[in-house]
Amino acid sequence: MFDMEILEVAIGLFFGYLVLSFVVTAANEMSAAWFRRRAWMLRKGITQLLNDDELAARFYDHPMIQGVSSPPGLLSRVPLLQGLVGRGPSYIKSRTFTIALLDVVQSEPVLRAGAAGDGVRRTLALLEREAGGDPVKFRANVETWFNDSMERVSGWYRRRTQVLLLFWAAAITVATNADSLVIAKALWRDPALRQSLVARAEQYAAEQQQAPDTAPVVVVNDGAPAPPPLPPDQQADVDFAEASAQYDAALADLAELQLPIGWEAPSALAESDTGIRLVTDTAVDDWPGAIWEPGGVSRWMQALDQHLIGWLLTMLAVSLGAPFWFDMLNRLISIRGAGRAPREAPKAGSAAPRPRQPDEEFARRPEAGDIETV
């Protein structure tokens, strides 16, 4: 019985990490869409590949590249943020890159011998010699050169995303006052909360496993033309809207868990003004307020003294990502199912939270790995 209670506490805690991970992933995707991070990383990779800022600028000014670029966003007009906001497309096909680059190089005789752009000419000449004068094979060699470079860019993007996920995990952990130690103590002392979370976690895991089997069958008309892609400016708006919807849904799912997280709202704030702080009846502390307010520093220092270790545990756990915690949750649920007594009936619970599964949704949109799509 004692071992089963410990297992149930772990299931409830891991399920909380899972939902928090959805919030963190959605927040990261919102920032990626807002700052056009994929476009920024792609431009950085192409600039390094060409090893010439002037040549890279002319490449991005090419009509074929401009045709798939999003118009400048609001943030790109702020001088201090211009270096952080992506410009140009977030995705370039290797064929488009090859045609545009060859046109720029052949139509720009001003590239000086010995300049950085001359290195591109030497590379292209080498690839042409390797193709034996065959123009089709030459273009294929250039596309391969581009794709190999984009694999390195994909690695940069993944590492940068991991750092940003840790940043968002820290921001959301503090903003929601998600203290792992407080949550674990509450789950241990409150059997009703523990059993409710276990029931939600079991139902959620079961629904996710049944989802592929219960998905509706879609009849595709092979003779119908594919729908035209959205213009770049509309696609950017759609990406941000999807990330925002997933973020709001994940926050709503987190609030429904009734975990002992969040901050009590100051009396000056209306009850509806909860924001990301998730003001609920289970909030364990008062919101410290802005640090520049009178007494703000001392209030935040007191909060750090009370929650620093629990916050750090939550930050590190949530930064591991939703797939990790979903896998861990399935393992613990399997262990609990194998160890349940024969007469014990499953605990009834309310409907499991249904986050929008941002990891799966985002995998279908252009990621860093899509940059090198042929």
PDB file of N, CA and C in Angstrom, residues 13-51:
ATOM      1  N   LEU A  13       2.763  13.729 -10.224  1.00  0.00           N
ATOM      2  CA  LEU A  13       3.812  14.724 -10.463  1.00  0.00           C
ATOM      3  C   LEU A  13       4.251  14.716 -11.913  1.00  0.00           C
ATOM      4  N   PHE A  14       4.432  13.538 -12.482  1.00  0.00           N
ATOM      5  CA  PHE A  14       4.872  13.436 -13.874  1.00  0.00           C
ATOM      6  C   PHE A  14       3.792  13.957 -14.828  1.00  0.00           C
ATOM      7  N   PHE A  15       2.527  13.735 -14.482  1.00  0.00           N
ATOM      8  CA  PHE A  15       1.456  14.247 -15.323  1.00  0.00           C
ATOM      9  C   PHE A  15       1.445  15.777 -15.288  1.00  0.00           C
ATOM     10  N   GLY A  16       1.724  16.359 -14.129  1.00  0.00           N
ATOM     11  CA  GLY A  16       1.862  17.812 -14.052  1.00  0.00           C
ATOM     12  C   GLY A  16       3.016  18.310 -14.906  1.00  0.00           C
ATOM     13  N   TYR A  17       4.145  17.589 -14.881  1.00  0.00           N
ATOM     14  CA  TYR A  17       5.277  17.958 -15.739  1.00  0.00           C
ATOM     15  C   TYR A  17       4.889  17.887 -17.211  1.00  0.00           C
ATOM     16  N   LEU A  18       4.092  16.884 -17.573  1.00  0.00           N
ATOM     17  CA  LEU A  18       3.685  16.722 -18.970  1.00  0.00           C
ATOM     18  C   LEU A  18       2.886  17.935 -19.446  1.00  0.00           C
ATOM     19  N   VAL A  19       1.904  18.344 -18.647  1.00  0.00           N
ATOM     20  CA  VAL A  19       1.073  19.480 -19.059  1.00  0.00           C
ATOM     21  C   VAL A  19       1.895  20.765 -19.052  1.00  0.00           C
ATOM     22  N   LEU A  20       2.771  20.938 -18.063  1.00  0.00           N
ATOM     23  CA  LEU A  20       3.650  22.108 -18.059  1.00  0.00           C
ATOM     24  C   LEU A  20       4.556  22.116 -19.286  1.00  0.00           C
ATOM     25  N   SER A  21       4.983  20.939 -19.717  1.00  0.00           N
ATOM     26  CA  SER A  21       5.826  20.860 -20.917  1.00  0.00           C
ATOM     27  C   SER A  21       5.068  21.330 -22.149  1.00  0.00           C
ATOM     28  N   PHE A  22       3.766  21.038 -22.220  1.00  0.00           N
ATOM     29  CA  PHE A  22       2.964  21.545 -23.330  1.00  0.00           C
ATOM     30  C   PHE A  22       2.930  23.075 -23.321  1.00  0.00           C
ATOM     31  N   VAL A  23       2.803  23.658 -22.128  1.00  0.00           N
ATOM     32  CA  VAL A  23       2.790  25.120 -22.019  1.00  0.00           C
ATOM     33  C   VAL A  23       4.119  25.694 -22.489  1.00  0.00           C
ATOM     34  N   VAL A  24       5.219  25.092 -22.039  1.00  0.00           N
ATOM     35  CA  VAL A  24       6.549  25.586 -22.405  1.00  0.00           C
ATOM     36  C   VAL A  24       6.778  25.465 -23.910  1.00  0.00           C
ATOM     37  N   THR A  25       6.406  24.323 -24.494  1.00  0.00           N
ATOM     38  CA  THR A  25       6.611  24.126 -25.931  1.00  0.00           C
ATOM     39  C   THR A  25       5.796  25.122 -26.737  1.00  0.00           C
ATOM     40  N   ALA A  26       4.543  25.351 -26.323  1.00  0.00           N
ATOM     41  CA  ALA A  26       3.705  26.306 -27.045  1.00  0.00           C
ATOM     42  C   ALA A  26       4.257  27.720 -26.920  1.00  0.00           C
ATOM     43  N   ALA A  27       4.748  28.092 -25.736  1.00  0.00           N
ATOM     44  CA  ALA A  27       5.339  29.421 -25.558  1.00  0.00           C
ATOM     45  C   ALA A  27       6.575  29.575 -26.436  1.00  0.00           C
ATOM     46  N   ASN A  28       7.376  28.537 -26.541  1.00  0.00           N
ATOM     47  CA  ASN A  28       8.562  28.601 -27.385  1.00  0.00           C
ATOM     48  C   ASN A  28       8.181  28.749 -28.851  1.00  0.00           C
ATOM     49  N   GLU A  29       7.131  28.056 -29.287  1.00  0.00           N
ATOM     50  CA  GLU A  29       6.701  28.177 -30.675  1.00  0.00           C
ATOM     51  C   GLU A  29       6.102  29.549 -30.965  1.00  0.00           C
ATOM     52  N   MET A  30       5.432  30.139 -29.968  1.00  0.00           N
ATOM     53  CA  MET A  30       4.927  31.496 -30.146  1.00  0.00           C
ATOM     54  C   MET A  30       6.073  32.470 -30.386  1.00  0.00           C
ATOM     55  N   SER A  31       7.123  32.342 -29.581  1.00  0.00           N
ATOM     56  CA  SER A  31       8.269  33.235 -29.763  1.00  0.00           C
ATOM     57  C   SER A  31       8.974  32.965 -31.079  1.00  0.00           C
ATOM     58  N   ALA A  32       9.031  31.684 -31.494  1.00  0.00           N
ATOM     59  CA  ALA A  32       9.667  31.353 -32.777  1.00  0.00           C
ATOM     60  C   ALA A  32       8.905  31.979 -33.936  1.00  0.00           C
ATOM     61  N   ALA A  33       7.566  31.950 -33.856  1.00  0.00           N
ATOM     62  CA  ALA A  33       6.769  32.562 -34.916  1.00  0.00           C
ATOM     63  C   ALA A  33       6.842  34.081 -34.862  1.00  0.00           C
ATOM     64  N   TRP A  34       6.865  34.647 -33.659  1.00  0.00           N
ATOM     65  CA  TRP A  34       6.872  36.100 -33.509  1.00  0.00           C
ATOM     66  C   TRP A  34       8.183  36.696 -33.991  1.00  0.00           C
ATOM     67  N   PHE A  35       9.300  36.044 -33.630  1.00  0.00           N
ATOM     68  CA  PHE A  35      10.623  36.538 -34.025  1.00  0.00           C
ATOM     69  C   PHE A  35      11.114  35.912 -35.323  1.00  0.00           C
ATOM     70  N   ARG A  36      10.307  35.034 -35.921  1.00  0.00           N
ATOM     71  CA  ARG A  36      10.688  34.361 -37.175  1.00  0.00           C
ATOM     72  C   ARG A  36      12.064  33.724 -37.039  1.00  0.00           C
ATOM     73  N   ARG A  37      12.156  32.880 -36.011  1.00  0.00           N
ATOM     74  CA  ARG A  37      13.450  32.305 -35.657  1.00  0.00           C
ATOM     75  C   ARG A  37      13.989  31.383 -36.740  1.00  0.00           C
ATOM     76  N   ARG A  38      13.105  30.645 -37.413  1.00  0.00           N
ATOM     77  CA  ARG A  38      13.585  29.742 -38.464  1.00  0.00           C
ATOM     78  C   ARG A  38      14.171  30.525 -39.633  1.00  0.00           C
ATOM     79  N   ALA A  39      13.531  31.634 -39.985  1.00  0.00           N
ATOM     80  CA  ALA A  39      14.067  32.475 -41.053  1.00  0.00           C
ATOM     81  C   ALA A  39      15.414  33.061 -40.639  1.00  0.00           C
ATOM     82  N   TRP A  40      15.537  33.448 -39.367  1.00  0.00           N
ATOM     83  CA  TRP A  40      16.798  34.009 -38.875  1.00  0.00           C
ATOM     84  C   TRP A  40      17.915  32.973 -38.945  1.00  0.00           C
ATOM     85  N   MET A  41      17.620  31.745 -38.529  1.00  0.00           N
ATOM     86  CA  MET A  41      18.631  30.698 -38.541  1.00  0.00           C
ATOM     87  C   MET A  41      18.998  30.289 -39.961  1.00  0.00           C
ATOM     88  N   LEU A  42      18.003  30.250 -40.861  1.00  0.00           N
ATOM     89  CA  LEU A  42      18.289  29.900 -42.253  1.00  0.00           C
ATOM     90  C   LEU A  42      19.178  30.942 -42.898  1.00  0.00           C
ATOM     91  N   ARG A  43      18.898  32.219 -42.655  1.00  0.00           N
ATOM     92  CA  ARG A  43      19.721  33.281 -43.242  1.00  0.00           C
ATOM     93  C   ARG A  43      21.145  33.211 -42.694  1.00  0.00           C
ATOM     94  N   LYS A  44      21.284  32.937 -41.416  1.00  0.00           N
ATOM     95  CA  LYS A  44      22.616  32.814 -40.832  1.00  0.00           C
ATOM     96  C   LYS A  44      23.381  31.655 -41.465  1.00  0.00           C
ATOM     97  N   GLY A  45      22.699  30.525 -41.684  1.00  0.00           N
ATOM     98  CA  GLY A  45      23.369  29.373 -42.285  1.00  0.00           C
ATOM     99  C   GLY A  45      23.774  29.631 -43.720  1.00  0.00           C
ATOM    100  N   ILE A  46      22.920  30.292 -44.502  1.00  0.00           N
ATOM    101  CA  ILE A  46      23.261  30.576 -45.903  1.00  0.00           C
ATOM    102  C   ILE A  46      24.395  31.600 -45.984  1.00  0.00           C
ATOM    103  N   THR A  47      24.372  32.578 -45.096  1.00  0.00           N
ATOM    104  CA  THR A  47      25.451  33.572 -45.085  1.00  0.00           C
ATOM    105  C   THR A  47      26.788  32.911 -44.784  1.00  0.00           C
ATOM    106  N   GLN A  48      26.788  31.972 -43.848  1.00  0.00           N
ATOM    107  CA  GLN A  48      28.035  31.271 -43.541  1.00  0.00           C
ATOM    108  C   GLN A  48      28.437  30.346 -44.678  1.00  0.00           C
ATOM    109  N   LEU A  49      27.473  29.743 -45.345  1.00  0.00           N
ATOM    110  CA  LEU A  49      27.787  28.874 -46.474  1.00  0.00           C
ATOM    111  C   LEU A  49      28.441  29.656 -47.602  1.00  0.00           C
ATOM    112  N   LEU A  50      27.900  30.827 -47.913  1.00  0.00           N
ATOM    113  CA  LEU A  50      28.462  31.650 -48.985  1.00  0.00           C
ATOM    114  C   LEU A  50      29.704  32.406 -48.546  1.00  0.00           C
ATOM    115  N   ASN A  51      29.863  32.596 -47.222  1.00  0.00           N
ATOM    116  CA  ASN A  51      31.048  33.247 -46.668  1.00  0.00           C
ATOM    117  C   ASN A  51      31.258  34.645 -47.245  1.00  0.00           C
TER     118      ASN A  51
END
